[in-house]
Amino acid sequence: MPDPMPEAAVALDRLVKVYKGGRRAVDGVTLTIPPGEIYGLIGPNGAGKSTTIRILATLLKPTEGQALVFGHDVVNDAMDVRRIIAYLPEDAGAYERLSGREYLEFCASFYEGDRAAFLERALKVADLGERVDDKVSGYSGGMKRRLLLARTLMTRPRLAILDEPTSALDVINAHHVRRTIRSMVKDEGGTAIVCSHNMLEIEFLCDRVGFIDKGKILGEGTPADLKRQYGAENLEDVFLRMAHHG
Amino acid sequence: MASHIVVLFKKELRVIFRDPTVLVGTLLIPLVLFPLMGSAISVSEQAAVRQLAEMEVAFLSLDGADGNGTLGDAFYLMLVSTNVSVQNATVTSASAAVNWTVERDLDTLVVLPANFTEEVAAGHRATISIYQVLKNFGPTEGAGSARVEAVVAAFNQAVAAQRAAAGLPNATAAEALYPARAQTHSIIHGTVRDVAPEIVINTVLGASLMLPLVVSIMIVMSAQLAATSVAAEKEQKTLEVLLTLPTRRENILAGKLLGVFAVSIVGTLAALIGFSSYAGSITSSLQTTDAAAAGLVPEAQGYALLLVTLLLAFVASLALAVLVASYAKDIYGAQSLMSVVYLPVFLPSIVLMFTPVEILPPAVQAVIYAVPFSYPSLAGKALYTHDYGVLYLGLVWQLVFVAVVLFLAARMFSTEKVLTARLSFRKRKRKAPEEG
């Protein structure tokens, strides 16, 4: 008797999203992400990346097709999905009048488990020191992003959905965030899907990448395999050649 | 689930109460500004009363009549009896008396003409000249001349009464001058009360003037808070994360509504305390009566209806505000859209402050009854009229309205519309919002 296929962390099957006005933002995306993988979703502006991950995050409903997160349907089992994911939007904010600690405690309240442990983990990821008790309104952009990343990772989500995780961060903060994502996800057997325009970041973080343009997946593979396949020096060249041939 | 609502409720309270503009608008202005306004009015009134009490009148009589008991003396005694300070001008002409008055910094000059007694006794009209010194042109500066004119009127009545009594030996002077008098009573809830109707109306006015205004302010304030709360989530980019937390969307909505409701209650209490101080200053000059003695006692049923209609109006405004704000991109947009809510809230209240709904044209009545926010003001009046029939019908209508608006608000929050809905007054472009 063969071993049963391990359940995919993410399974998208001919996913379509059509907005009012008829624009097909996602046009038949099919991909699978196994547990424990960090998957990069790359594409130009308007390619359908954010729409795809917002569907996974249960913020949008697909027009056609199916999206499963560890076997749970994002439409019919939305609450089950929300219990096992954590979503970091590109331009997320935190409540300006709460302190960093209060914000983390607020978010932790909704999850089952040891909330003190969540908070301790969050404080370690955020690395804000005493500033964690200051109001968020006084934080720099980098501090806010670290706080939000801490919020995302503190509950050890089975799937972390990260949209431009190092957006608007300086080199030092960006480096810290990338290393944190990689270590936290890999060390704890989690899975992550990362959207980014930063090809270096994708190469550093991701086990596999998928290229999306005009709502369709153009190609997938490990960064090394893709560069070899397209004779490119970097992923940017891979994408440009893929888009040209597609 | 209940614990999630509590967590969300506490978050809303923290976020709202830590906003300095909310503290100023909700607590500071009602508790400080309204009483200050009332105090300002009281200070003005007291200053006016003091000015009247300290009034000094110069008096010059050019009346040539000799002896005591002249009509000039009678006028002088009536003037002194009004407790003004009267100083006799030691000059012999009106022009000199004017200078005499100004030099001594007195307020008013009264000059009785020559032959005053002779003319009046002969049945002719004599002219008493009153000169009022104006320095700062304030509204109370005319009080001196007004008081002297009142003395002239009293003098005229006394003389007329004497003349009338002379022809009716069995009548008193007052009976001769005023053969008939009116004694008014009020019938309140079928019982005759020995109180004049205008006094009863003034008593009710004190309460009914305040209630519609405070209710409107309270509803608008709470709606504004609710709209800002929703719009702030979009503006601060906290909404997407909030919606992906493992809690039902209805909990998020409930937490918001409860949080805003709690803050609104605090604001309302502050407004009631502050405004009652202000309104007391305005209505203190009106003649009123003891409400209980006049049979103006609200019933438990009336209070219950007032409370329920108020609660429903509150909830309706909160839910409507959440719906409206969902179409805004930011706080500024939400506040602009909220203007469509203010008109139906304020209009009935302003109309009902001064006019009973029963005497309005049928079309206006229909509009008043159709607006769910009218019923707290109607219930406030019904506290005294004990007329509850239309209120019970209105309660049903309010319940239906609240149910529909809450359903729509919950639906908005449950779907992606809360993220994607936009209200634009420009021609719609066929473009998908926030796609990536």
XYZ file of C-alpha atoms in Angstrom:
682
model
C 0.000 0.000 0.000
C 1.700 3.247 -1.103
C 1.996 6.037 1.455
C -0.834 8.534 1.086
C 0.167 11.841 -0.475
C 0.971 14.351 2.240
C -1.664 17.063 2.343
C -0.533 20.163 0.457
C -0.110 23.339 2.459
C -1.623 25.269 -0.450
C -3.518 23.843 -3.388
C -4.885 26.225 -5.996
C -6.921 24.641 -8.753
C -7.793 26.765 -11.786
C -8.319 29.784 -9.600
C -10.094 32.725 -11.224
C -10.964 36.138 -9.806
C -12.957 38.590 -11.874
C -13.628 42.031 -10.400
C -16.619 44.231 -11.163
C -16.066 45.667 -14.572
C -14.854 42.335 -15.977
C -11.135 42.515 -15.223
C -9.674 39.004 -14.715
C -7.049 39.624 -12.037
C -6.411 35.895 -11.591
C -6.977 33.762 -14.650
C -6.774 30.035 -13.977
C -3.899 29.793 -11.499
C -3.002 26.252 -10.488
C -0.177 25.564 -8.064
C 0.673 23.427 -5.088
C 2.914 24.233 -2.152
C 3.984 21.303 0.013
C 4.335 21.722 3.793
C 7.638 23.159 4.950
C 8.342 25.103 1.771
C 8.869 28.817 1.347
C 7.291 29.638 -2.006
C 7.929 32.895 -3.797
C 5.299 34.436 -6.054
C 6.863 36.953 -8.403
C 5.385 39.164 -11.024
C 5.044 42.738 -12.224
C 2.504 45.221 -10.850
C -1.031 44.131 -11.639
C 0.019 40.526 -12.320
C -2.412 39.028 -9.798
C -0.020 38.290 -6.899
C -1.848 40.230 -4.194
C -5.243 39.024 -5.385
C -4.030 35.422 -5.211
C -2.732 35.719 -1.698
C -5.758 37.698 -0.538
C -7.897 34.801 -1.683
C -5.690 32.496 0.364
C -6.036 34.854 3.316
C -9.883 34.593 2.996
C -10.237 38.299 2.220
C -11.548 37.741 -1.302
C -13.703 34.971 -2.748
C -12.641 33.335 -5.998
C -14.971 33.687 -8.929
C -14.135 30.193 -10.128
C -11.844 27.386 -9.044
C -10.789 26.289 -5.639
C -8.212 27.280 -3.062
C -7.328 24.925 -0.217
C -5.071 25.582 2.760
C -4.086 22.309 4.414
C -7.242 20.792 2.976
C -9.577 23.582 4.158
C -11.522 25.466 1.536
C -10.986 29.225 1.839
C -14.672 29.900 1.115
C -16.540 27.155 2.931
C -14.061 26.658 5.800
C -12.869 30.249 6.119
C -12.712 30.171 9.921
C -10.641 26.973 9.914
C -8.274 28.602 7.443
C -7.941 31.745 9.572
C -6.957 29.632 12.566
C -3.909 28.245 10.793
C -2.724 31.171 8.686
C -1.252 34.549 9.398
C -1.296 37.301 6.808
C 1.064 40.248 6.476
C -0.235 42.726 3.862
C 2.195 44.903 1.941
C 1.092 48.167 3.500
C -0.278 46.911 6.778
C -0.565 49.208 9.763
C -1.063 48.800 13.483
C -3.376 50.749 15.764
C -1.582 54.024 16.356
C -3.039 54.588 19.827
C -2.107 51.185 21.179
C 1.373 50.301 22.340
C 3.268 47.584 20.515
C 2.683 45.214 23.426
C -1.042 45.975 23.537
C -1.316 45.354 19.812
C 0.422 41.996 20.093
C -1.722 40.987 23.065
C -4.843 42.009 21.175
C -3.970 39.855 18.171
C -2.854 36.914 20.314
C -6.233 36.893 22.078
C -7.919 35.311 19.106
C -5.748 32.220 18.896
C -5.876 29.014 20.882
C -2.722 28.254 22.814
C -0.363 29.734 25.339
C -0.768 33.461 24.916
C 2.171 34.263 27.157
C 4.354 32.127 24.897
C 2.963 33.913 21.820
C 3.843 37.258 23.339
C 7.330 36.156 24.345
C 7.997 34.939 20.834
C 6.594 38.124 19.364
C 8.783 40.310 21.538
C 11.816 38.321 20.406
C 10.913 38.699 16.733
C 10.018 42.384 17.007
C 13.176 43.190 18.959
C 11.794 46.557 20.030
C 13.220 46.539 23.550
C 11.567 49.045 25.844
C 9.912 50.762 22.883
C 7.406 47.929 22.749
C 5.476 49.753 25.485
C 5.389 53.006 23.520
C 2.463 53.895 21.295
C 2.755 52.680 17.727
C 2.302 56.243 16.519
C 5.869 56.912 17.690
C 7.417 54.021 15.782
C 9.530 54.351 12.668
C 8.559 52.460 9.514
C 11.041 49.726 10.278
C 9.789 49.308 13.826
C 6.195 49.044 12.660
C 7.104 46.445 10.074
C 9.009 44.379 12.657
C 6.022 44.635 14.982
C 3.707 43.425 12.235
C 6.052 40.595 11.311
C 6.124 39.604 14.963
C 2.328 39.610 14.989
C 2.358 37.374 11.918
C 4.822 34.795 13.232
C 4.071 34.765 16.949
C 1.338 32.127 16.794
C 3.463 29.720 14.705
C 1.009 29.736 11.809
C 1.000 26.638 9.643
C 0.981 28.987 6.658
C 2.488 32.476 6.726
C 1.265 34.697 3.873
C 3.706 37.548 3.385
C 3.155 40.305 0.851
C 6.334 42.337 0.308
C 7.608 41.591 3.836
C 10.529 44.030 3.596
C 8.592 46.778 1.869
C 9.953 50.260 2.690
C 12.599 48.890 5.040
C 16.215 49.944 5.117
C 18.957 47.409 4.469
C 19.520 46.505 8.105
C 15.850 46.065 8.948
C 15.218 44.179 5.702
C 18.061 41.814 6.458
C 16.725 41.208 9.961
C 13.238 40.481 8.617
C 14.471 38.044 5.977
C 16.613 36.116 8.399
C 13.750 35.993 10.893
C 11.323 34.683 8.302
C 13.672 32.013 7.110
C 14.676 30.808 10.546
C 11.232 30.985 12.101
C 9.502 29.213 9.236
C 12.173 26.611 8.543
C 13.089 25.888 12.169
C 9.488 25.261 13.106
C 8.407 23.342 10.046
C 6.088 26.053 8.882
C 5.181 26.988 5.332
C 5.255 30.420 3.773
C 4.196 32.075 0.561
C 6.041 35.309 -0.144
C 5.245 37.968 -2.722
C 8.046 40.300 -3.565
C 9.521 42.465 -6.287
C 12.947 41.999 -4.785
C 14.594 39.133 -6.678
C 17.530 38.916 -4.296
C 15.128 38.535 -1.435
C 13.255 35.809 -3.260
C 16.470 33.962 -4.028
C 17.557 34.182 -0.389
C 14.230 33.158 1.115
C 12.482 30.822 -1.255
C 12.797 27.147 -1.951
C 10.693 27.497 -5.098
C 9.330 30.405 -7.047
C 6.376 30.858 -9.345
C 6.194 33.586 -11.973
C 2.782 35.170 -12.521
C 1.776 37.683 -15.176
C -1.656 38.828 -16.358
C -3.224 36.406 -13.871
C -1.489 33.297 -15.177
C 1.431 31.254 -13.889
C 4.197 31.368 -16.482
C 6.545 28.913 -14.794
C 7.724 27.428 -11.510
C 10.821 25.874 -10.067
C 13.742 26.320 -7.728
C 15.792 29.450 -8.379
C 18.787 27.364 -9.463
C 16.760 25.203 -11.825
C 15.066 28.171 -13.400
C 18.302 30.042 -13.978
C 19.790 26.943 -15.536
C 16.708 26.295 -17.667
C 16.614 29.814 -19.055
C 20.366 30.372 -19.158
C 19.957 33.395 -16.922
C 22.236 34.848 -14.319
C 19.463 35.926 -12.027
C 15.745 35.548 -11.511
C 15.020 38.891 -13.093
C 16.440 37.652 -16.365
C 14.502 34.415 -15.958
C 11.272 36.366 -15.597
C 11.980 38.625 -18.560
C 12.741 35.643 -20.789
C 9.714 33.781 -19.476
C 7.443 36.744 -20.134
C 8.867 37.204 -23.607
C 8.290 33.576 -24.535
C 4.861 33.494 -22.828
C -17.144 34.084 20.861
C -18.291 36.360 23.681
C -14.692 36.711 24.785
C -13.719 37.794 21.275
C -16.365 40.493 21.389
C -15.013 41.638 24.754
C -11.463 41.797 23.355
C -12.656 43.781 20.339
C -14.784 46.027 22.566
C -11.822 46.820 24.810
C -9.643 47.572 21.808
C -12.259 49.998 20.463
C -12.511 51.761 23.831
C -8.753 52.176 24.048
C -8.405 53.429 20.499
C -11.307 55.874 20.816
C -10.593 57.236 24.283
C -6.916 57.768 23.527
C -7.832 60.089 20.698
C -7.493 63.631 22.087
C -10.128 64.985 19.705
C -12.668 62.515 21.089
C -11.871 63.487 24.661
C -12.279 67.140 23.810
C -15.475 66.670 21.845
C -17.063 64.046 24.077
C -16.151 65.262 27.547
C -14.435 68.606 27.589
C -16.843 70.590 25.481
C -20.062 69.356 27.105
C -18.752 69.442 30.685
C -16.828 72.672 30.404
C -18.114 74.699 27.512
C -21.847 74.363 28.142
C -21.642 75.303 31.836
C -19.294 78.150 30.888
C -21.868 79.392 28.414
C -24.539 79.091 31.077
C -22.331 80.890 33.570
C -21.696 83.632 31.074
C -25.432 84.116 30.690
C -25.886 84.106 34.493
C -23.075 86.605 34.940
C -24.679 88.851 32.339
C -28.054 88.565 34.019
C -26.597 89.275 37.439
C -24.717 92.248 36.074
C -27.942 93.560 34.608
C -29.792 93.068 37.901
C -26.980 94.772 39.785
C -27.018 97.660 37.373
C -30.731 98.099 37.918
C -30.321 97.936 41.684
C -27.561 100.567 41.644
C -29.436 102.878 39.311
C -29.293 106.557 40.218
C -31.901 108.981 38.990
C -31.695 112.744 38.972
C -35.023 114.497 39.588
C -36.038 118.053 38.734
C -39.548 119.268 39.412
C -40.508 122.552 37.705
C -44.057 122.042 38.973
C -45.255 125.339 40.355
C -47.886 123.843 42.635
C -47.611 124.749 46.300
C -48.094 122.670 49.375
C -47.921 118.958 50.120
C -50.010 116.344 48.373
C -49.511 117.739 44.907
C -49.528 115.369 41.962
C -45.846 116.175 41.463
C -45.152 114.993 45.002
C -47.218 111.879 44.365
C -45.136 111.079 41.301
C -41.916 111.652 43.259
C -43.037 109.284 46.036
C -43.945 106.586 43.452
C -40.495 106.954 41.910
C -38.737 106.639 45.273
C -40.846 103.597 46.183
C -39.236 101.619 43.324
C -35.999 101.543 45.351
C -33.992 103.660 42.973
C -31.606 106.212 44.382
C -33.140 109.642 43.620
C -31.163 112.867 43.836
C -32.897 116.213 43.551
C -31.201 118.442 40.996
C -30.443 121.854 42.499
C -30.933 123.763 39.285
C -33.806 125.665 37.751
C -33.916 124.529 34.135
C -33.989 121.281 32.179
C -30.789 122.090 30.263
C -28.962 122.867 33.477
C -30.302 119.621 34.939
C -28.826 117.678 32.025
C -25.373 119.103 32.777
C -25.934 118.553 36.491
C -26.778 114.876 35.802
C -23.787 114.234 33.536
C -21.346 115.953 35.930
C -22.477 113.683 38.749
C -22.296 110.572 36.555
C -25.923 109.697 37.157
C -27.856 107.373 34.843
C -31.217 109.008 34.271
C -32.848 112.448 34.603
C -36.547 112.982 35.149
C -38.033 116.447 34.673
C -41.551 117.346 35.687
C -42.785 120.320 33.663
C -44.066 123.564 35.058
C -47.771 123.401 36.002
C -47.701 119.620 36.091
C -50.249 119.318 38.899
C -52.492 122.020 37.435
C -52.577 120.426 33.988
C -53.252 116.878 35.171
C -55.885 118.021 37.669
C -57.647 119.863 34.828
C -57.771 116.683 32.797
C -55.023 117.675 30.373
C -51.979 115.617 29.477
C -48.609 116.670 30.938
C -45.308 115.493 29.510
C -42.697 114.079 31.863
C -39.265 114.261 30.219
C -36.924 111.353 30.762
C -33.258 111.690 29.799
C -31.159 108.500 29.678
C -27.368 108.810 29.720
C -25.793 106.351 27.244
C -22.106 105.573 27.682
C -21.324 102.030 26.540
C -24.519 101.433 24.504
C -25.019 98.091 26.192
C -28.444 96.426 26.183
C -29.030 97.218 29.876
C -28.400 100.930 29.619
C -32.008 101.546 28.664
C -33.200 99.977 31.934
C -33.235 103.312 33.780
C -35.587 105.045 31.384
C -37.692 101.877 31.185
C -38.095 101.851 34.944
C -39.142 105.514 35.013
C -41.611 104.849 32.200
C -43.060 102.067 34.322
C -43.504 104.585 37.139
C -45.262 106.937 34.694
C -47.570 104.097 33.678
C -48.320 103.317 37.330
C -48.982 107.005 37.995
C -51.389 107.111 35.044
C -53.258 104.074 36.331
C -53.535 105.524 39.809
C -54.902 108.830 38.525
C -57.291 107.088 36.137
C -58.482 104.792 38.931
C -59.193 107.780 41.171
C -61.132 109.535 38.425
C -63.187 106.378 37.751
C -63.877 105.775 41.438
C -65.122 109.338 41.786
C -68.088 108.382 39.571
C -68.698 105.016 41.373
C -68.804 105.591 45.148
C -69.305 101.883 45.946
C -66.322 100.701 43.888
C -62.661 100.634 44.769
C -60.271 102.461 42.455
C -59.096 99.173 40.939
C -62.649 97.886 40.489
C -63.663 101.124 38.798
C -60.757 101.007 36.386
C -60.881 97.249 35.712
C -64.485 96.099 35.862
C -63.590 92.574 34.687
C -60.617 90.389 35.380
C -59.526 86.982 34.056
C -58.657 83.979 36.170
C -57.177 81.121 34.116
C -56.995 77.438 34.956
C -55.352 74.537 33.163
C -56.979 71.166 32.536
C -54.199 68.583 32.578
C -55.047 64.954 31.996
C -58.701 65.702 32.788
C -57.968 67.445 36.103
C -58.419 71.181 36.706
C -55.280 72.850 38.057
C -55.179 76.453 39.322
C -52.160 77.286 37.191
C -52.162 79.546 34.155
C -51.573 77.694 30.865
C -48.538 79.771 29.921
C -46.859 78.851 33.201
C -47.486 75.165 32.567
C -46.153 75.497 29.031
C -43.038 77.257 30.299
C -42.469 74.426 32.749
C -42.684 71.786 30.017
C -40.695 73.965 27.645
C -37.720 73.800 29.957
C -37.581 70.034 29.491
C -38.810 69.685 25.926
C -36.431 72.360 24.672
C -33.462 70.420 25.941
C -34.315 66.860 24.992
C -34.505 67.024 21.172
C -31.284 68.999 20.954
C -29.334 66.734 23.290
C -30.712 63.653 21.535
C -29.639 64.972 18.148
C -26.178 65.913 19.355
C -25.805 62.507 20.951
C -26.917 60.591 17.858
C -24.708 62.597 15.528
C -21.727 62.248 17.857
C -22.099 58.490 18.102
C -22.576 58.144 14.351
C -19.482 60.228 13.765
C -17.486 58.023 16.125
C -18.700 54.852 14.422
C -17.909 56.155 10.966
C -14.465 57.307 12.061
C -13.800 53.963 13.702
C -14.459 52.095 10.445
C -12.708 54.591 8.220
C -9.689 54.683 10.518
C -9.236 50.944 10.043
C -8.933 51.573 6.314
C -6.796 54.670 6.652
C -4.381 53.083 9.129
C -4.348 49.876 7.066
C -5.398 47.712 9.991
C -8.568 46.347 8.419
C -7.089 43.527 6.348
C -5.236 41.950 9.263
C -8.321 42.366 11.461
C -10.470 40.538 8.934
C -8.061 37.602 8.747
C -8.043 37.001 12.499
C -9.886 33.816 13.526
C -13.073 35.466 14.694
C -16.442 35.905 13.073
C -16.983 39.132 11.149
C -20.127 39.731 13.181
C -17.936 39.828 16.293
C -15.800 42.546 14.761
C -18.906 44.560 13.954
C -20.376 43.964 17.415
C -17.141 45.009 19.111
C -17.089 48.232 17.114
C -20.731 49.061 17.746
C -20.483 48.312 21.458
C -17.298 50.332 21.826
C -18.760 53.362 20.119
C -22.020 52.933 22.047
C -20.168 52.972 25.372
C -18.268 56.112 24.445
C -21.479 57.723 23.225
C -23.195 57.007 26.539
C -20.373 58.754 28.376
C -20.586 61.653 25.962
C -24.359 61.840 26.338
C -24.173 61.979 30.116
C -21.599 64.732 29.842
C -23.825 66.580 27.362
C -26.896 66.177 29.598
C -25.045 67.493 32.642
C -23.456 70.342 30.773
C -26.486 71.291 28.737
C -28.883 71.209 31.690
C -26.692 73.844 33.319
C -26.780 75.919 30.137
C -30.514 75.481 29.553
C -31.253 76.327 33.190
C -29.703 79.735 32.619
C -31.890 80.326 29.572
C -35.182 79.214 31.104
C -34.598 80.604 34.612
C -36.284 83.862 33.637
C -39.422 82.069 32.542
C -42.178 81.772 35.086
C -42.607 78.104 35.879
C -44.463 75.954 38.356
C -43.820 72.795 40.313
C -44.293 70.061 37.724
C -45.749 67.589 40.203
C -48.232 70.112 41.577
C -49.451 70.768 38.055
C -49.935 67.076 37.404
C -47.018 66.942 34.982
C -45.659 63.694 36.293
C -44.030 61.333 33.782
C -45.151 57.725 34.031
C -43.003 54.626 34.075
C -44.444 53.727 30.677
C -43.293 57.089 29.336
C -39.769 56.633 30.652
C -39.611 53.121 29.245
C -40.687 54.315 25.803
C -38.196 57.161 25.905
C -35.392 54.783 26.791
C -36.274 52.214 24.129
C -36.758 54.756 21.335
C -33.487 56.397 22.321
C -31.658 53.078 22.288
C -33.065 52.146 18.894
C -32.193 55.555 17.461
C -28.667 55.106 18.749
C -28.243 51.638 17.249
C -29.751 52.762 13.959
C -27.353 55.671 13.681
C -24.345 53.499 14.550
C -25.225 50.826 12.019
C -25.989 53.427 9.363
C -22.674 55.115 10.033
C -20.784 51.820 9.685
C -22.531 51.173 6.368
C -21.866 54.638 5.028
C -18.243 54.681 6.191
C -17.562 51.356 4.506
C -17.762 53.211 1.217
C -15.090 55.697 2.250
C -11.376 55.312 1.745
C -10.338 57.349 4.727
C -11.610 59.356 7.696
C -12.049 62.540 5.699
C -14.173 60.735 3.135
C -16.245 59.077 5.852
C -16.956 62.379 7.563
C -18.016 63.879 4.252
C -20.366 60.981 3.537
C -21.851 61.243 7.032
C -23.549 64.516 6.121
C -26.327 62.449 4.551
C -27.080 61.060 8.023
C -27.160 64.409 9.812
C -30.119 65.906 7.978
C -32.695 63.247 8.986
C -31.369 63.393 12.541
C -31.469 67.154 13.066
C -34.468 68.184 11.025
C -37.207 66.491 13.089
C -35.559 67.562 16.335
C -35.426 71.221 15.336
C -39.062 71.157 14.207
C -40.242 69.321 17.325
C -38.367 71.606 19.720
C -40.943 74.348 19.293
C -43.911 72.836 17.504
C -46.077 69.903 18.531
C -46.289 67.392 15.712
C -50.108 67.417 15.852
C -50.385 70.943 14.470
C -47.965 70.426 11.575
C -49.244 69.965 8.001
C -49.974 66.323 7.161
C -47.055 66.075 4.734
C -44.613 67.308 7.355
C -46.146 64.985 9.933
C -45.625 62.096 7.554
C -41.949 62.996 7.165
C -41.500 63.308 10.929
C -43.085 59.920 11.555
C -41.103 58.321 8.738
C -37.774 59.354 10.203
C -36.755 56.786 12.857
C -34.726 59.433 14.694
C -37.851 61.486 15.480
C -39.184 59.119 18.091
C -36.977 60.006 21.070
C -38.119 63.643 20.738
C -41.742 62.497 20.425
C -41.268 60.269 23.459
C -39.858 63.194 25.406
C -43.027 65.184 24.793
C -45.167 62.154 25.575
C -43.643 62.069 29.059
C -46.011 64.963 29.832
C -48.846 64.393 27.383
C -49.126 60.659 28.269
C -50.123 60.116 24.647
C -48.322 56.901 23.702
C -50.347 55.520 20.805
C -48.192 56.755 17.951
C -45.055 55.870 19.876
C -45.875 52.182 19.941
C -46.391 52.218 16.191
C -43.181 54.146 15.792
C -41.370 51.608 17.924
C -42.310 48.859 15.477
C -41.065 50.971 12.582
C -37.813 51.712 14.430
C -37.297 48.001 15.093
C -37.766 47.173 11.427
C -35.400 49.960 10.380
C -32.732 48.904 12.871
C -33.015 45.261 11.829
C -32.584 46.136 8.163
C -29.652 48.470 8.733
C -27.909 46.027 11.085
C -28.402 43.246 8.558
C -26.896 45.361 5.790
C -23.974 46.397 8.004
C -23.308 42.792 9.007
C -23.469 41.742 5.373
C -21.050 44.464 4.421
C -18.578 43.253 7.020
C -19.021 39.601 6.123
C -18.117 40.016 2.497
C -15.214 41.485 0.586
C -17.338 44.581 0.005
C -15.981 46.088 3.211
C -12.585 46.168 1.511
C -13.624 46.982 -2.022
C -16.733 49.193 -1.768
C -16.197 52.748 -2.919
C -18.608 55.615 -3.460
C -17.575 57.889 -6.246
C -19.502 60.758 -7.734
C -17.393 60.694 -10.823
C -18.273 58.636 -13.881
C -17.317 55.057 -13.065
C -14.238 53.763 -14.826
C -14.238 50.020 -15.538
C -11.317 49.192 -13.283
C -10.819 46.550 -10.602
C -9.902 48.026 -7.207
C -6.661 47.181 -5.372
C -5.590 44.339 -7.527
C -2.055 43.038 -7.467
